[in-house]
Short mmCIF file of C-alpha atoms and ligand atoms in Angstrom, two decimals:
data_model
loop_
_atom_site.label_atom_id
_atom_site.label_comp_id
_atom_site.label_asym_id
_atom_site.label_seq_id
_atom_site.Cartn_x
_atom_site.Cartn_y
_atom_site.Cartn_z
CA MET A 168 0.00 0.00 0.00
CA GLU A 169 1.26 3.42 -0.92
CA PHE A 170 0.36 6.83 0.44
CA VAL A 171 -0.18 10.10 -1.39
CA GLU A 172 -0.55 13.65 -0.16
CA THR A 173 -3.91 15.31 0.39
CA ARG A 174 -2.75 18.73 -0.89
CA GLY A 175 -0.58 17.51 -3.76
CA ASN A 176 3.19 17.34 -3.97
CA ASP A 177 5.69 20.19 -3.62
CA SER A 178 8.39 18.23 -5.50
CA ARG A 179 10.70 18.38 -2.49
CA ARG A 180 9.18 15.33 -0.89
CA PRO A 181 8.50 11.99 -2.58
CA ALA A 182 5.05 11.96 -4.22
CA ARG A 183 4.34 8.47 -2.89
CA VAL A 184 5.57 6.95 0.34
CA SER A 185 5.31 3.63 2.11
CA PHE A 186 3.28 3.07 5.28
CA THR A 187 6.44 3.24 7.39
CA GLN A 188 7.42 6.59 5.92
CA ALA A 189 3.91 7.95 6.33
CA ILE A 190 3.82 7.15 10.03
CA LEU A 191 7.40 8.13 10.94
CA ASP A 192 7.24 11.46 9.14
CA PRO A 193 3.55 12.34 8.89
CA ALA A 194 3.93 15.93 7.61
CA ALA A 195 3.09 16.06 3.88
CA SER A 196 3.51 18.84 1.28
CA PHE A 197 1.75 22.19 1.77
CA GLY A 198 0.70 21.25 5.29
CA GLY A 199 -1.32 18.25 4.09
CA LEU A 200 -1.65 14.68 5.31
CA TYR A 201 -0.90 11.27 3.88
CA ALA A 202 -3.83 9.22 2.61
CA PRO A 203 -3.91 5.76 1.03
CA ALA A 204 -3.52 5.80 -2.77
CA SER A 205 -6.01 2.91 -2.89
CA LEU A 206 -7.68 0.49 -0.52
CA PRO A 207 -8.01 -3.28 -0.81
CA SER A 208 -11.48 -4.74 -1.15
CA LEU A 209 -12.96 -6.66 1.69
CA ASP A 210 -13.75 -10.37 1.49
CA LEU A 211 -16.32 -10.50 4.29
CA ASN A 212 -17.13 -14.18 3.84
CA SER A 213 -13.58 -15.19 4.61
CA LEU A 214 -13.72 -13.32 7.92
CA ILE A 215 -16.88 -14.84 9.36
CA GLY A 216 -16.28 -16.72 12.59
CA LYS A 217 -12.80 -15.35 13.21
CA GLY A 218 -11.79 -13.84 16.58
CA TYR A 219 -10.85 -10.14 16.65
CA LYS A 220 -7.10 -10.51 16.28
CA GLU A 221 -7.39 -13.19 13.64
CA MET A 222 -9.82 -11.04 11.67
CA ALA A 223 -7.58 -7.99 12.08
CA ALA A 224 -4.50 -9.88 10.87
CA ALA A 225 -6.37 -11.19 7.82
CA ILE A 226 -7.53 -7.69 6.86
CA LEU A 227 -4.15 -6.07 7.52
CA ASN A 228 -2.52 -8.66 5.26
CA THR A 229 -4.57 -7.39 2.35
CA PHE A 230 -3.15 -3.88 2.91
CA ASP A 231 0.28 -5.04 1.86
CA LEU A 232 2.11 -2.83 4.38
CA ASP A 233 5.89 -2.65 4.51
CA LEU A 234 5.96 -4.32 7.92
CA PRO A 235 6.91 -7.89 8.76
CA GLN A 236 4.09 -10.26 9.66
CA GLU A 237 5.49 -10.82 13.17
CA LEU A 238 5.49 -7.10 13.92
CA LEU A 239 1.84 -6.76 12.95
CA GLN A 240 1.01 -9.79 15.05
CA ALA A 241 2.88 -8.39 18.05
CA ALA A 242 1.07 -5.06 17.62
CA LEU A 243 -2.29 -6.87 17.64
CA ASP A 244 -1.21 -8.76 20.75
CA ARG A 245 -1.57 -5.43 22.55
CA TYR A 246 -5.28 -6.26 22.61
CA ASP A 247 -4.35 -8.91 25.19
CA ARG A 248 -4.33 -6.01 27.67
CA PHE A 249 -8.02 -5.40 27.10
CA ASP A 250 -10.79 -6.80 29.32
CA ASP A 251 -11.44 -9.65 26.88
CA PRO A 252 -8.56 -10.24 24.45
CA GLU A 253 -10.84 -12.32 22.25
CA ASP A 254 -13.29 -9.47 21.98
CA PRO A 255 -11.65 -6.10 22.72
CA ALA A 256 -14.60 -4.10 21.31
CA PRO A 257 -17.77 -5.90 22.46
CA LEU A 258 -21.09 -5.19 20.81
CA VAL A 259 -24.04 -4.86 23.18
CA SER A 260 -27.53 -5.20 21.73
CA ILE A 261 -29.96 -2.67 23.22
CA ASP A 262 -32.94 -3.77 21.15
CA GLY A 263 -33.50 -5.41 17.76
CA ASN A 264 -32.23 -2.35 15.91
CA LEU A 265 -29.72 -0.56 18.13
CA ALA A 266 -26.43 -2.05 19.19
CA ILE A 267 -23.66 -0.22 21.04
CA CYS A 268 -20.07 -1.07 20.23
CA GLU A 269 -17.93 -0.43 23.31
CA LEU A 270 -14.49 0.81 22.32
CA TYR A 271 -13.30 1.58 25.86
CA HIS A 272 -12.18 -1.75 27.27
CA GLY A 273 -8.45 -0.96 27.09
CA PRO A 274 -6.05 0.15 29.82
CA THR A 275 -7.09 3.84 29.94
CA ARG A 276 -10.86 3.25 29.53
CA ALA A 277 -11.31 5.38 26.41
CA PHE A 278 -11.35 4.50 22.75
CA LYS A 279 -7.93 6.02 22.05
CA ASP A 280 -6.46 2.72 23.28
CA MET A 281 -7.96 0.83 20.31
CA ALA A 282 -5.48 2.52 17.99
CA LEU A 283 -2.72 3.84 20.24
CA GLN A 284 -1.92 0.47 21.80
CA PRO A 285 -0.96 -1.32 18.55
CA PHE A 286 0.38 1.88 16.97
CA GLY A 287 2.72 2.48 19.92
CA HIS A 288 4.19 -0.96 19.51
CA ILE A 289 4.86 -0.43 15.80
CA LEU A 290 6.40 3.04 16.14
CA SER A 291 8.74 2.02 18.92
CA HIS A 292 9.78 -1.14 17.09
CA LEU A 293 10.60 0.79 13.90
CA ALA A 294 12.60 3.35 15.88
CA GLN A 295 14.61 0.57 17.48
CA GLU A 296 15.24 -1.19 14.20
CA ARG A 297 16.47 2.01 12.58
CA ARG A 298 18.47 2.97 15.67
CA GLU A 299 16.62 6.26 15.81
CA ARG A 300 15.41 8.10 18.86
CA TYR A 301 12.02 9.77 18.85
CA LEU A 302 10.37 12.33 21.04
CA ILE A 303 6.61 12.40 21.08
CA LEU A 304 5.06 15.60 22.31
CA ALA A 305 1.40 15.58 23.21
CA ALA A 306 -0.89 18.26 24.52
CA THR A 307 -4.01 16.75 25.98
CA SER A 308 -7.40 17.83 27.24
CA GLY A 309 -7.86 14.45 28.87
CA ASP A 310 -8.03 11.21 26.86
CA THR A 311 -5.12 11.33 24.43
CA GLY A 312 -2.55 11.98 27.18
CA PRO A 313 -3.17 8.85 29.27
CA ALA A 314 -3.52 6.67 26.16
CA THR A 315 -0.25 7.95 24.67
CA LEU A 316 1.66 7.46 27.94
CA GLU A 317 0.26 3.98 28.41
CA SER A 318 1.11 3.05 24.83
CA PHE A 319 4.80 4.04 24.97
CA LYS A 320 5.52 3.32 28.62
CA GLU A 321 8.93 1.64 28.93
CA ARG A 322 9.18 1.20 25.17
CA PRO A 323 12.70 1.59 23.79
CA ASN A 324 13.81 4.53 21.60
CA VAL A 325 10.75 6.67 22.27
CA ASP A 326 10.33 9.32 24.96
CA VAL A 327 6.99 10.98 25.60
CA VAL A 328 6.31 14.41 27.03
CA CYS A 329 2.71 15.15 27.80
CA LEU A 330 1.39 18.63 28.56
CA TYR A 331 -1.93 19.03 30.32
CA PRO A 332 -3.77 22.08 31.62
CA ALA A 333 -3.52 21.95 35.44
CA GLY A 334 -7.07 22.04 36.74
CA GLY A 335 -8.46 21.58 33.21
CA THR A 336 -8.97 17.80 33.23
CA SER A 337 -11.05 15.52 35.41
CA ASP A 338 -9.37 14.07 38.52
CA VAL A 339 -9.39 10.62 36.97
CA GLN A 340 -7.72 11.86 33.79
CA ARG A 341 -5.11 13.81 35.76
CA LEU A 342 -4.33 10.87 38.04
CA GLN A 343 -4.04 8.56 35.03
CA MET A 344 -1.20 10.79 33.85
CA VAL A 345 0.59 11.89 37.01
CA THR A 346 0.71 8.39 38.52
CA GLU A 347 2.11 6.84 35.34
CA GLU A 348 5.37 4.98 35.80
CA GLY A 349 8.11 4.70 33.20
CA GLU A 350 11.51 6.36 32.90
CA ASN A 351 10.75 7.51 29.36
CA LEU A 352 7.65 9.50 30.31
CA LYS A 353 7.38 13.09 31.45
CA VAL A 354 4.08 14.69 32.40
CA ILE A 355 3.92 18.47 32.79
CA GLY A 356 0.99 20.45 34.11
CA ILE A 357 0.87 24.02 32.92
CA HIS A 358 -0.93 27.06 34.28
CA GLY A 359 -3.60 27.74 31.69
CA ASP A 360 -6.24 25.91 29.67
CA PHE A 361 -5.98 23.35 26.87
CA ASP A 362 -5.56 26.03 24.22
CA ASP A 363 -2.58 27.40 26.15
CA ALA A 364 -1.08 23.93 26.30
CA GLN A 365 -1.59 23.43 22.59
CA ARG A 366 -0.20 26.85 21.70
CA ALA A 367 2.82 26.27 23.94
CA LEU A 368 3.44 23.04 22.06
CA LYS A 369 3.22 24.77 18.69
CA ASN A 370 5.64 27.51 19.78
CA LEU A 371 8.03 24.89 21.00
CA LEU A 372 7.96 23.07 17.70
CA ALA A 373 8.83 26.35 15.98
CA SER A 374 11.58 27.32 18.45
CA PRO A 375 15.06 27.33 16.81
CA SER A 376 16.85 26.71 20.12
CA PHE A 377 14.66 23.69 20.79
CA GLN A 378 15.16 22.34 17.28
CA ALA A 379 18.92 22.79 17.56
CA LYS A 380 19.05 20.98 20.86
CA LEU A 381 17.07 18.02 19.53
CA LYS A 382 19.27 17.81 16.47
CA GLU A 383 22.41 17.89 18.59
CA GLN A 384 21.11 14.90 20.53
CA GLY A 385 19.94 13.10 17.40
CA ILE A 386 16.31 13.14 18.48
CA ARG A 387 13.49 13.17 15.92
CA LEU A 388 10.07 14.52 16.61
CA SER A 389 7.03 12.48 15.83
CA ALA A 390 3.34 12.83 16.43
CA ALA A 391 0.92 10.37 17.89
CA ASN A 392 -2.13 12.50 17.23
CA SER A 393 -5.01 11.19 15.23
CA VAL A 394 -3.78 12.56 11.91
CA ASN A 395 -1.12 9.84 11.95
CA PHE A 396 -2.32 7.14 9.57
CA GLY A 397 -0.83 4.53 11.87
CA ARG A 398 -3.78 5.22 14.16
CA ILE A 399 -6.43 5.37 11.43
CA LEU A 400 -5.41 1.92 10.24
CA PHE A 401 -6.56 0.29 13.47
CA GLN A 402 -9.78 2.31 13.44
CA ILE A 403 -10.97 0.63 10.25
CA LEU A 404 -10.98 -2.81 11.84
CA TYR A 405 -13.58 -2.54 14.60
CA HIS A 406 -16.26 -1.30 12.23
CA ILE A 407 -15.83 -4.47 10.22
CA HIS A 408 -15.83 -6.59 13.36
CA SER A 409 -19.09 -5.04 14.59
CA TYR A 410 -20.78 -5.81 11.29
CA LEU A 411 -19.62 -9.43 11.48
CA GLN A 412 -21.00 -9.68 15.00
CA LEU A 413 -24.44 -8.53 13.83
CA LEU A 414 -24.33 -11.14 11.08
CA HIS A 415 -23.25 -13.82 13.51
CA ARG A 416 -26.14 -12.98 15.84
CA GLY A 417 -28.61 -13.15 12.99
CA LEU A 418 -29.62 -9.52 13.51
CA ILE A 419 -28.89 -8.77 9.86
CA GLY A 420 -28.71 -10.87 6.72
CA ALA A 421 -25.66 -11.20 4.45
CA GLY A 422 -25.10 -8.00 2.49
CA GLU A 423 -27.68 -6.04 4.49
CA SER A 424 -26.75 -2.42 4.91
CA ILE A 425 -26.50 -0.79 8.35
CA ASP A 426 -25.90 2.75 9.62
CA LEU A 427 -23.20 3.81 12.08
CA VAL A 428 -23.40 6.66 14.57
CA VAL A 429 -20.03 8.05 15.65
CA PRO A 430 -19.32 10.59 18.44
CA SER A 431 -16.90 12.81 16.57
CA GLY A 432 -14.13 15.28 17.27
CA ASN A 433 -11.09 14.99 15.06
CA PHE A 434 -12.98 12.63 12.72
CA GLY A 435 -10.59 9.69 13.08
CA ASN A 436 -13.26 7.23 14.12
CA ALA A 437 -15.61 8.37 11.35
CA LEU A 438 -12.80 8.24 8.79
CA GLY A 439 -12.12 4.62 9.75
CA ALA A 440 -15.80 3.90 9.04
CA TYR A 441 -15.59 5.71 5.70
CA TYR A 442 -12.59 3.63 4.63
CA ALA A 443 -14.36 0.43 5.75
CA LYS A 444 -17.32 1.42 3.58
CA LYS A 445 -15.01 2.07 0.63
CA MET A 446 -13.51 -1.37 1.10
CA GLY A 447 -16.99 -2.81 0.64
CA LEU A 448 -18.51 -3.04 4.13
CA PRO A 449 -22.30 -2.60 3.64
CA ILE A 450 -22.73 0.73 5.42
CA GLY A 451 -25.53 3.12 4.51
CA LYS A 452 -24.85 6.34 6.35
CA ILE A 453 -22.11 7.28 8.76
CA VAL A 454 -23.92 9.61 11.12
CA ILE A 455 -21.65 12.21 12.71
CA ALA A 456 -22.74 13.00 16.27
CA SER A 457 -21.48 16.24 17.82
CA ASN A 458 -21.97 18.24 21.00
CA ALA A 459 -22.62 22.00 21.10
CA ASN A 460 -19.42 22.48 19.07
CA ASN A 461 -21.47 21.54 16.02
CA ILE A 462 -19.20 22.63 13.19
CA LEU A 463 -19.37 19.18 11.58
CA THR A 464 -23.18 19.24 11.61
CA GLU A 465 -23.07 22.47 9.64
CA LEU A 466 -20.56 21.02 7.18
CA ILE A 467 -22.54 17.90 6.45
CA GLN A 468 -25.97 19.49 6.42
CA LYS A 469 -25.10 22.73 4.63
CA GLY A 470 -21.72 22.23 2.99
CA ARG A 471 -20.08 25.04 4.95
CA TYR A 472 -17.08 24.76 7.26
CA ASP A 473 -17.12 28.04 9.07
CA LEU A 474 -14.90 28.99 12.00
CA ARG A 475 -15.78 32.68 11.85
CA GLY A 476 -17.54 33.92 14.93
CA ARG A 477 -17.19 30.54 16.62
CA SER A 478 -15.29 29.94 19.79
CA LEU A 479 -14.87 26.66 21.57
CA ILE A 480 -17.69 25.81 23.97
CA LYS A 481 -16.77 23.75 27.02
CA THR A 482 -19.16 20.83 27.30
CA THR A 483 -19.58 17.67 29.37
CA SER A 484 -18.07 15.69 26.45
CA PRO A 485 -14.67 17.44 26.37
CA ALA A 486 -12.97 15.00 23.97
CA MET A 487 -15.36 16.28 21.31
CA ASP A 488 -14.76 19.98 22.05
CA ILE A 489 -12.98 20.59 18.77
CA LEU A 490 -13.44 23.14 16.00
CA ARG A 491 -10.61 22.17 13.64
CA SER A 492 -11.40 18.60 12.79
CA SER A 493 -8.24 17.39 11.09
CA ASN A 494 -9.32 14.18 9.43
CA VAL A 495 -12.12 15.74 7.40
CA GLU A 496 -9.32 16.67 5.02
CA ARG A 497 -8.82 13.02 4.07
CA VAL A 498 -12.46 12.70 3.04
CA LEU A 499 -12.22 15.89 0.96
CA PHE A 500 -9.14 14.49 -0.73
CA ASP A 501 -10.77 11.17 -1.41
CA LYS A 502 -13.83 12.75 -2.96
CA PHE A 503 -12.52 15.90 -4.63
CA GLY A 504 -8.79 15.30 -5.23
CA PRO A 505 -5.63 17.10 -4.09
CA GLN A 506 -6.06 20.38 -5.95
CA ARG A 507 -9.51 21.12 -4.59
CA THR A 508 -8.51 19.94 -1.11
CA ARG A 509 -5.57 22.31 -1.06
CA GLU A 510 -7.79 25.15 -2.21
CA LEU A 511 -10.38 24.47 0.50
CA MET A 512 -7.88 23.98 3.30
CA GLU A 513 -5.93 27.09 2.36
CA GLN A 514 -9.12 29.10 2.31
CA LEU A 515 -9.94 27.77 5.77
CA GLU A 516 -6.54 28.86 7.04
CA ARG A 517 -6.68 32.25 5.32
CA GLU A 518 -10.31 33.27 5.74
CA GLY A 519 -11.63 30.96 8.43
CA PHE A 520 -14.18 29.17 6.24
CA TYR A 521 -14.85 27.23 3.05
CA GLU A 522 -17.97 26.28 1.21
CA LEU A 523 -18.59 23.21 -0.94
CA SER A 524 -20.46 23.45 -4.23
CA PRO A 525 -23.97 21.91 -4.28
CA GLN A 526 -22.65 18.89 -6.21
CA GLU A 527 -19.83 18.43 -3.73
CA LEU A 528 -22.25 18.60 -0.83
CA GLN A 529 -24.43 15.99 -2.47
CA GLU A 530 -21.38 13.79 -2.91
CA LEU A 531 -20.50 14.15 0.79
CA ARG A 532 -24.04 13.36 1.84
CA GLN A 533 -23.99 10.03 0.05
CA ASP A 534 -21.91 8.74 2.94
CA PHE A 535 -22.58 11.08 5.85
CA GLU A 536 -25.39 12.51 7.92
CA ALA A 537 -24.93 14.67 11.01
CA ASP A 538 -26.64 16.13 14.03
CA PHE A 539 -25.71 17.45 17.46
CA VAL A 540 -27.08 17.49 21.01
CA ASP A 541 -26.55 19.86 23.93
CA ASP A 542 -25.50 19.05 27.51
CA GLY A 543 -29.11 18.86 28.67
CA GLN A 544 -29.95 16.20 26.09
CA ILE A 545 -26.79 14.30 26.98
CA LYS A 546 -27.88 14.06 30.62
CA GLU A 547 -31.43 13.06 29.72
CA THR A 548 -30.10 10.27 27.51
CA ILE A 549 -27.80 8.93 30.24
CA LYS A 550 -30.71 8.82 32.67
CA GLU A 551 -33.14 7.32 30.17
CA PHE A 552 -30.78 4.50 29.21
CA VAL A 553 -30.22 3.53 32.83
CA GLU A 554 -33.95 3.57 33.54
CA GLU A 555 -35.18 1.93 30.33
CA HIS A 556 -32.34 -0.38 29.40
CA ASN A 557 -30.25 -0.69 32.55
CA TYR A 558 -27.35 0.53 30.43
CA LEU A 559 -24.81 3.02 31.73
CA MET A 560 -23.08 5.28 29.22
CA ASP A 561 -20.67 8.20 29.36
CA PRO A 562 -21.50 11.71 28.02
CA HIS A 563 -19.63 11.19 24.70
CA THR A 564 -21.55 8.02 23.96
CA ALA A 565 -24.77 9.80 24.86
CA THR A 566 -24.33 12.23 21.96
CA THR A 567 -25.15 9.40 19.54
CA ILE A 568 -28.70 8.67 20.64
CA GLY A 569 -30.45 11.81 19.36
CA PRO A 570 -28.83 11.50 15.91
CA TYR A 571 -29.56 7.74 15.90
CA ARG A 572 -33.27 8.36 16.43
CA ARG A 573 -33.37 11.03 13.80
CA PHE A 574 -31.54 9.25 11.01
CA VAL A 575 -31.38 5.50 11.53
CA LYS A 576 -34.45 3.64 10.34
CA GLY A 577 -33.12 0.07 10.29
CA VAL A 578 -30.26 -1.57 12.14
CA GLY A 579 -27.61 0.78 13.50
CA ILE A 580 -24.48 0.70 15.61
CA ALA A 581 -23.67 3.55 17.99
CA TYR A 582 -20.07 3.78 19.19
CA SER A 583 -19.25 4.13 22.85
CA THR A 584 -15.95 5.96 23.14
CA ALA A 585 -15.39 6.20 26.90
CA GLU A 586 -16.30 4.31 30.02
CA TRP A 587 -18.61 6.17 32.44
CA THR A 588 -15.86 5.99 35.08
CA LYS A 589 -13.90 8.74 33.33
CA PHE A 590 -16.78 11.18 33.66
CA ALA A 591 -18.49 10.10 36.86
CA PRO A 592 -19.51 13.59 38.14
CA THR A 593 -21.51 14.26 34.95
CA VAL A 594 -23.08 10.82 35.06
CA LEU A 595 -24.06 11.29 38.71
CA GLU A 596 -25.61 14.66 37.92
CA ALA A 597 -27.57 13.09 35.06
CA LEU A 598 -28.92 10.37 37.34
CA THR A 599 -29.64 12.32 40.54
CA GLY A 600 -29.26 16.03 39.83
CA GLU A 601 -26.37 16.31 42.32
CA ARG A 602 -23.80 18.82 41.16
CA GLY A 603 -20.15 19.42 41.91
CA VAL A 604 -19.40 16.04 43.50
CA ASP A 605 -15.72 15.11 43.09
CA ASP A 606 -14.64 12.18 40.92
CA ARG A 607 -13.94 9.78 43.74
CA ARG A 608 -17.26 10.28 45.51
CA ALA A 609 -19.16 10.34 42.22
CA LEU A 610 -17.62 7.03 41.17
CA GLU A 611 -18.73 5.40 44.42
CA ARG A 612 -22.21 6.94 44.28
CA VAL A 613 -22.89 5.90 40.68
CA ALA A 614 -21.49 2.41 41.25
CA GLN A 615 -23.85 2.03 44.22
CA LEU A 616 -26.87 3.46 42.43
CA VAL A 617 -26.73 1.25 39.36
CA LYS A 618 -24.83 -1.65 40.93
CA ALA A 619 -21.92 -1.21 38.56
CA SER A 620 -18.35 -2.06 39.43
CA ILE A 621 -15.40 0.29 39.17
CA PRO A 622 -12.63 -1.39 37.17
CA GLU A 623 -9.33 -1.91 38.96
CA PRO A 624 -7.24 0.55 36.87
CA ILE A 625 -9.61 3.36 37.85
CA ALA A 626 -10.23 2.33 41.47
CA GLN A 627 -6.54 2.10 42.31
CA LEU A 628 -5.69 5.53 40.85
CA PHE A 629 -6.60 7.26 44.08
CA SER A 630 -4.04 5.38 46.13
CA LYS A 631 -1.15 5.26 43.66
CA PRO A 632 1.84 7.52 44.39
CA ILE A 633 2.06 10.74 42.36
CA ARG A 634 5.14 10.49 40.16
CA HIS A 635 4.86 13.68 38.14
CA GLU A 636 4.56 16.76 40.32
CA THR A 637 5.69 19.35 37.79
CA VAL A 638 3.27 22.23 37.30
CA ILE A 639 4.87 25.28 35.69
CA PRO A 640 4.09 28.46 33.76
CA LYS A 641 4.24 27.94 30.02
CA GLU A 642 7.40 30.03 29.65
CA GLU A 643 9.34 27.29 31.41
CA ILE A 644 8.22 24.34 29.29
CA GLU A 645 11.17 24.32 26.92
CA GLU A 646 13.69 24.31 29.74
CA GLU A 647 11.81 21.57 31.56
CA ILE A 648 11.70 19.32 28.50
CA LEU A 649 15.37 19.83 27.74
CA ARG A 650 16.21 18.92 31.31
CA PHE A 651 14.20 15.74 30.95
CA LEU A 652 15.93 14.84 27.67
CA ASP A 653 19.32 15.41 29.29
CA SER A 654 18.39 13.03 32.06
CA ARG A 655 17.59 10.41 29.42
CA ARG A 656 21.03 10.35 27.78
C1 LIG B 894 -11.12 11.20 20.98
C2 LIG B 894 -12.51 10.96 21.44
C3 LIG B 894 -13.62 11.21 20.61
C4 LIG B 894 -13.51 11.78 19.22
O1 LIG B 894 -12.99 10.87 18.30
P1 LIG B 894 -12.41 11.35 16.90
O2 LIG B 894 -11.85 10.15 16.28
O3 LIG B 894 -11.36 12.39 17.21
O4 LIG B 894 -13.54 11.93 16.12
C5 LIG B 894 -14.88 10.92 21.12
N1 LIG B 894 -15.05 10.46 22.37
C6 LIG B 894 -14.01 10.23 23.20
C7 LIG B 894 -14.27 9.75 24.57
C8 LIG B 894 -12.70 10.46 22.77
O5 LIG B 894 -11.66 10.23 23.61
#
């Protein structure tokens, strides 16, 4: 499989690269991304009855990646750390039409583990093989940080520095980071919010003194964010697995088309579904669920991506509080080609918006639908599902139900992207109206109320020693990171 650039080629970089190149050096010409030049077609019949890893290996083989078989297998073995290695993404039937695919059964209890676990193994292995040293910098508002740390913990040739806004994450998310062990990990709290953390990271990447220092030590920078195709790859697989599960349970017939509802932020999960559909998985619509930051709803309903006059709204589903949704670019590229994609993305950067033509919008709407819900609806849904179905969901998952009811007429899968335990105060408020209860108390209260259990990795967070105490103003980040890198020599 070869990769091409979403905004065309600047003739300084190769026009086509291998998978390995695309994941080690993910920056493409003109600020674009790498996207697959073509996708293999799916042979669903040959996958029926296979366990998750076996299915995944069979599909990945058809991608013809420049990775040895054993490496792919070892990457998939990371699913052994999930609650049920045979079924890392279980599908729970709510009624005859709605099933919820739970993507949160990995070590950090959010769906980022589905991709970051195997991806981390591959990146570190490649670095080792090439005798290269990588630094991964991540700014997190809550879920990406813990998943990135957990993925690279104690892995050779990769160090991770994770910046989080002190006071800007939930207690559980913060503890997941600051209690993390591993000599190659550094977690830094900064005074400010997530935007400050992200801006600080950008400034750092542009700092000549920082660049020089990295170069001197022979350290390369890489990114583990969701624009890296190495993550997207693993997000194609669970959509296929869910479909096979429905078939296996006799809830659909062979070839029957289903709809998917995806809680979306950076559009990685939805892009995985889009690629699965292109490979031949019988999917009708991919329904994009958003919270009050409903820029994707506007794009898919009206053909307009418009940042002007918008500012980020803080909601109870923070992992979806995003206005610049990076992976949309890969869909634009796939449908409209590199020239048009470059034009649209440059207009977005220059003027803060772009608008599709009516034909382009129609084209987009062949695969996507979209809707959003507000925080009030999220809480109502959480309560309703406990009362009606005895099913506990987190606020991100709850964004799918309104859009599901509006758009899905037949069988549909809604994706659950986080366990309730990561957002217990919101869940408690939804169930009882109690506000402002801290994470620890809220976890206990909810567990008691619905007779749920708190998984060990979450329960033990509150008694683990704090290993990362650093909380600094953003002006000191560069110095702090350089000190950490020195200590790693
Ligand atoms: C990251 C995340 C999302 C958004 O997924 P994208 O692939 O970025 O669209 C939704 N829910 C949770 C809990 C997440 O952590």
